[in-house]
Amino acid sequence: MTDDATRAEALLKEHRDSIDRLDAILIYTLGERFKHTQAVGRLKAEHGLPPSDPAREERQIARLEDLARRADLDPEFAKKFLNFVIQEVIRHHIEHQK
C-alpha cells in the first residue's frame, strides 16, 4: 500500500470507530428517553389524560429544528426523526390506556 492509501485506511478506521461510539450513545440515549416516556404514559393513563399532547409535540419539533440548525444538521431530518419518535411514544401511551 502506498503511504497515502495507508493514511486513508487509518483515517477511515478512526471515523468508523467514532461512528460506532456515537451509535452506541444514540441507542443508550434513546433507551433512557423511552424509560421516561413510559413513565409519562403510565401517569397519563392513571389520571385519564390523553396519550398525545399536540401543543407540546409542536413545541418540541420547533425546538429540535432549532437545535438541528445550530448543530449543522438538516432540520428536516431532525423533524422526521422526532416525528418518528413521537409516534412510537404515542403508541406506547395508547397501550398504557388499555
Coordinates of N, CA and C in Angstrom, one line a residue:
M1 N 0.8 -1.2 0.0 CA 0.0 0.0 0.0 C 0.9 1.2 0.0
T2 N 0.4 2.2 -0.7 CA 1.2 3.5 -0.7 C 1.0 4.2 0.6
D3 N 1.8 5.2 0.9 CA 1.6 6.0 2.2 C 0.3 6.6 2.2
D4 N -0.2 7.2 1.1 CA -1.5 7.9 1.0 C -2.6 6.9 1.3
A5 N -2.5 5.7 0.8 CA -3.6 4.7 1.0 C -3.5 4.2 2.4
T6 N -2.3 4.1 3.0 CA -2.2 3.7 4.4 C -2.8 4.7 5.3
R7 N -2.5 6.0 5.1 CA -3.1 7.1 5.9 C -4.6 7.1 5.7
A8 N -5.1 6.9 4.5 CA -6.5 6.9 4.3 C -7.2 5.8 5.0
E9 N -6.6 4.6 5.0 CA -7.1 3.5 5.8 C -7.2 3.8 7.3
A10 N -6.1 4.4 7.8 CA -6.1 4.8 9.2 C -7.2 5.8 9.6
L11 N -7.3 6.8 8.7 CA -8.4 7.8 8.9 C -9.8 7.2 8.8
L12 N -10.0 6.3 7.9 CA -11.2 5.6 7.7 C -11.6 4.8 9.0
K13 N -10.6 4.2 9.6 CA -10.8 3.4 10.8 C -11.2 4.3 11.9
E14 N -10.5 5.5 12.1 CA -10.8 6.4 13.1 C -12.2 6.9 13.0
H15 N -12.6 7.3 11.8 CA -14.0 7.8 11.5 C -15.0 6.7 11.9
R16 N -14.8 5.5 11.5 CA -15.7 4.4 11.7 C -15.8 4.1 13.2
D17 N -14.6 4.1 13.9 CA -14.6 3.9 15.4 C -15.5 5.0 16.1
S18 N -15.3 6.2 15.6 CA -16.1 7.3 16.2 C -17.6 7.1 15.9
I19 N -18.0 6.7 14.7 CA -19.3 6.4 14.3 C -19.9 5.3 15.2
D20 N -19.1 4.3 15.4 CA -19.6 3.2 16.3 C -19.9 3.7 17.7
R21 N -19.0 4.5 18.2 CA -19.2 5.1 19.6 C -20.5 5.9 19.6
L22 N -20.6 6.8 18.6 CA -21.8 7.6 18.6 C -23.1 6.8 18.4
D23 N -23.1 5.8 17.6 CA -24.2 4.9 17.5 C -24.6 4.3 18.9
A24 N -23.6 3.9 19.6 CA -23.9 3.4 21.0 C -24.5 4.5 21.9
I25 N -24.0 5.7 21.8 CA -24.5 6.8 22.6 C -26.0 7.0 22.2
L26 N -26.3 7.0 20.9 CA -27.6 7.2 20.4 C -28.6 6.2 21.0
I27 N -28.2 4.9 20.9 CA -29.1 3.8 21.4 C -29.3 3.9 22.9
Y28 N -28.2 4.1 23.6 CA -28.4 4.2 25.1 C -29.2 5.5 25.5
T29 N -29.1 6.6 24.7 CA -29.8 7.8 25.0 C -31.3 7.6 24.6
L30 N -31.6 6.9 23.5 CA -33.0 6.6 23.2 C -33.6 5.7 24.3
G31 N -32.8 4.7 24.7 CA -33.3 3.8 25.8 C -33.7 4.6 27.0
E32 N -32.9 5.5 27.4 CA -33.1 6.4 28.6 C -34.4 7.3 28.3
R33 N -34.4 7.8 27.2 CA -35.6 8.7 26.8 C -36.9 7.9 26.9
F34 N -36.9 6.7 26.4 CA -38.1 5.9 26.4 C -38.5 5.4 27.8
K35 N -37.5 5.3 28.7 CA -37.8 5.0 30.1 C -38.7 6.1 30.7
H36 N -38.3 7.3 30.3 CA -39.1 8.5 30.8 C -40.5 8.6 30.2
T37 N -40.5 8.3 28.8 CA -41.8 8.5 28.2 C -42.7 7.3 28.6
Q38 N -42.2 6.2 29.0 CA -43.0 5.1 29.5 C -43.6 5.5 30.8
A39 N -42.8 6.2 31.7 CA -43.4 6.7 32.9 C -44.4 7.7 32.7
V40 N -44.2 8.6 31.7 CA -45.2 9.6 31.4 C -46.5 8.9 30.9
G41 N -46.4 7.9 30.1 CA -47.5 7.2 29.6 C -48.3 6.5 30.8
R42 N -47.6 6.0 31.7 CA -48.3 5.4 32.9 C -49.1 6.5 33.7
L43 N -48.4 7.6 33.9 CA -49.0 8.7 34.6 C -50.3 9.2 33.9
K44 N -50.2 9.4 32.6 CA -51.3 9.8 31.8 C -52.5 8.8 31.9
A45 N -52.2 7.5 31.8 CA -53.2 6.5 31.9 C -53.9 6.6 33.3
E46 N -53.1 6.7 34.4 CA -53.6 6.7 35.7 C -54.5 7.9 36.0
H47 N -54.2 9.0 35.3 CA -55.0 10.2 35.5 C -56.0 10.6 34.4
G48 N -56.2 9.6 33.5 CA -57.1 9.8 32.4 C -56.8 10.9 31.4
L49 N -55.5 11.2 31.3 CA -55.0 12.2 30.3 C -54.9 11.6 28.9
P50 N -55.1 12.4 27.9 CA -54.9 11.8 26.5 C -53.5 11.4 26.2
P51 N -53.3 10.4 25.4 CA -52.0 9.8 25.1 C -51.1 10.8 24.3
S52 N -51.7 11.8 23.6 CA -50.8 12.7 22.9 C -51.1 14.1 23.3
D53 N -50.1 15.0 23.1 CA -50.3 16.4 23.5 C -49.7 17.2 22.3
P54 N -50.6 17.5 21.3 CA -50.2 18.1 20.1 C -49.5 19.4 20.3
A55 N -49.9 20.2 21.3 CA -49.2 21.5 21.5 C -47.8 21.3 21.9
R56 N -47.5 20.3 22.8 CA -46.2 20.0 23.3 C -45.4 19.5 22.1
E57 N -46.0 18.6 21.3 CA -45.3 18.0 20.2 C -44.8 19.1 19.2
E58 N -45.7 20.1 19.0 CA -45.4 21.2 18.1 C -44.2 22.0 18.6
R59 N -44.2 22.2 19.9 CA -43.1 23.0 20.5 C -41.8 22.2 20.5
Q60 N -41.9 20.9 20.7 CA -40.7 20.1 20.7 C -40.1 20.0 19.2
I61 N -41.0 19.9 18.2 CA -40.5 19.9 16.9 C -39.8 21.2 16.5
A62 N -40.4 22.3 16.9 CA -39.7 23.6 16.6 C -38.4 23.7 17.4
R63 N -38.4 23.2 18.6 CA -37.1 23.3 19.4 C -36.0 22.4 18.8
L64 N -36.4 21.2 18.4 CA -35.4 20.4 17.8 C -34.9 20.8 16.4
E65 N -35.8 21.5 15.6 CA -35.4 22.1 14.4 C -34.4 23.1 14.6
D66 N -34.6 24.0 15.7 CA -33.6 25.0 16.0 C -32.3 24.4 16.5
L67 N -32.4 23.4 17.3 CA -31.1 22.7 17.8 C -30.4 22.1 16.6
A68 N -31.2 21.5 15.6 CA -30.5 20.9 14.5 C -29.8 21.9 13.6
R69 N -30.4 23.1 13.5 CA -29.7 24.2 12.7 C -28.4 24.5 13.4
R70 N -28.4 24.7 14.7 CA -27.2 25.0 15.5 C -26.2 23.9 15.4
A71 N -26.6 22.7 15.3 CA -25.7 21.5 15.2 C -25.3 21.2 13.8
D72 N -25.7 22.1 12.9 CA -25.3 21.9 11.5 C -25.9 20.5 11.0
L73 N -27.1 20.2 11.4 CA -27.9 19.0 11.0 C -29.1 19.5 10.2
D74 N -29.4 18.8 9.2 CA -30.6 19.1 8.4 C -31.9 19.2 9.3
P75 N -32.5 20.3 9.4 CA -33.7 20.4 10.3 C -34.8 19.5 9.8
E76 N -34.9 19.3 8.5 CA -36.0 18.3 8.0 C -35.7 16.9 8.5
F77 N -34.5 16.5 8.5 CA -34.1 15.2 9.1 C -34.5 15.1 10.5
A78 N -34.1 16.2 11.3 CA -34.4 16.2 12.7 C -35.9 16.1 12.9
K79 N -36.7 16.8 12.1 CA -38.2 16.8 12.3 C -38.7 15.4 12.0
K80 N -38.2 14.8 10.9 CA -38.7 13.4 10.6 C -38.3 12.4 11.7
F81 N -37.1 12.6 12.2 CA -36.7 11.7 13.3 C -37.6 11.9 14.5
L82 N -37.8 13.1 14.9 CA -38.6 13.4 16.1 C -40.0 12.9 15.9
N83 N -40.6 13.2 14.7 CA -41.9 12.7 14.4 C -42.0 11.2 14.6
F84 N -41.0 10.5 14.1 CA -41.0 9.0 14.3 C -41.0 8.6 15.8
V85 N -40.1 9.3 16.5 CA -40.0 9.0 18.0 C -41.3 9.3 18.7
I86 N -41.9 10.5 18.3 CA -43.2 10.9 18.9 C -44.3 9.8 18.6
Q87 N -44.4 9.3 17.4 CA -45.4 8.3 17.1 C -45.2 7.1 17.9
E88 N -44.0 6.7 18.1 CA -43.7 5.5 18.9 C -44.1 5.7 20.3
V89 N -43.8 6.9 20.9 CA -44.2 7.2 22.2 C -45.7 7.2 22.4
I90 N -46.4 7.8 21.4 CA -47.9 7.8 21.5 C -48.4 6.4 21.5
R91 N -47.8 5.5 20.6 CA -48.2 4.1 20.5 C -48.1 3.5 21.9
H92 N -47.0 3.7 22.6 CA -46.8 3.2 24.0 C -47.8 3.8 24.9
H93 N -48.1 5.1 24.8 CA -49.1 5.7 25.7 C -50.5 5.1 25.5
I94 N -50.8 4.8 24.3 CA -52.1 4.2 24.0 C -52.2 2.8 24.6
E95 N -51.1 2.1 24.5 CA -51.0 0.7 25.1 C -51.3 0.8 26.6
H96 N -50.7 1.9 27.3 CA -51.0 2.0 28.7 C -52.4 2.3 29.0
Q97 N -53.1 2.9 28.1 CA -54.5 3.3 28.3 C -55.4 2.1 28.3
K98 N -55.0 0.9 27.7 CA -55.8 -0.3 27.6 C -56.0 -1.0 28.9

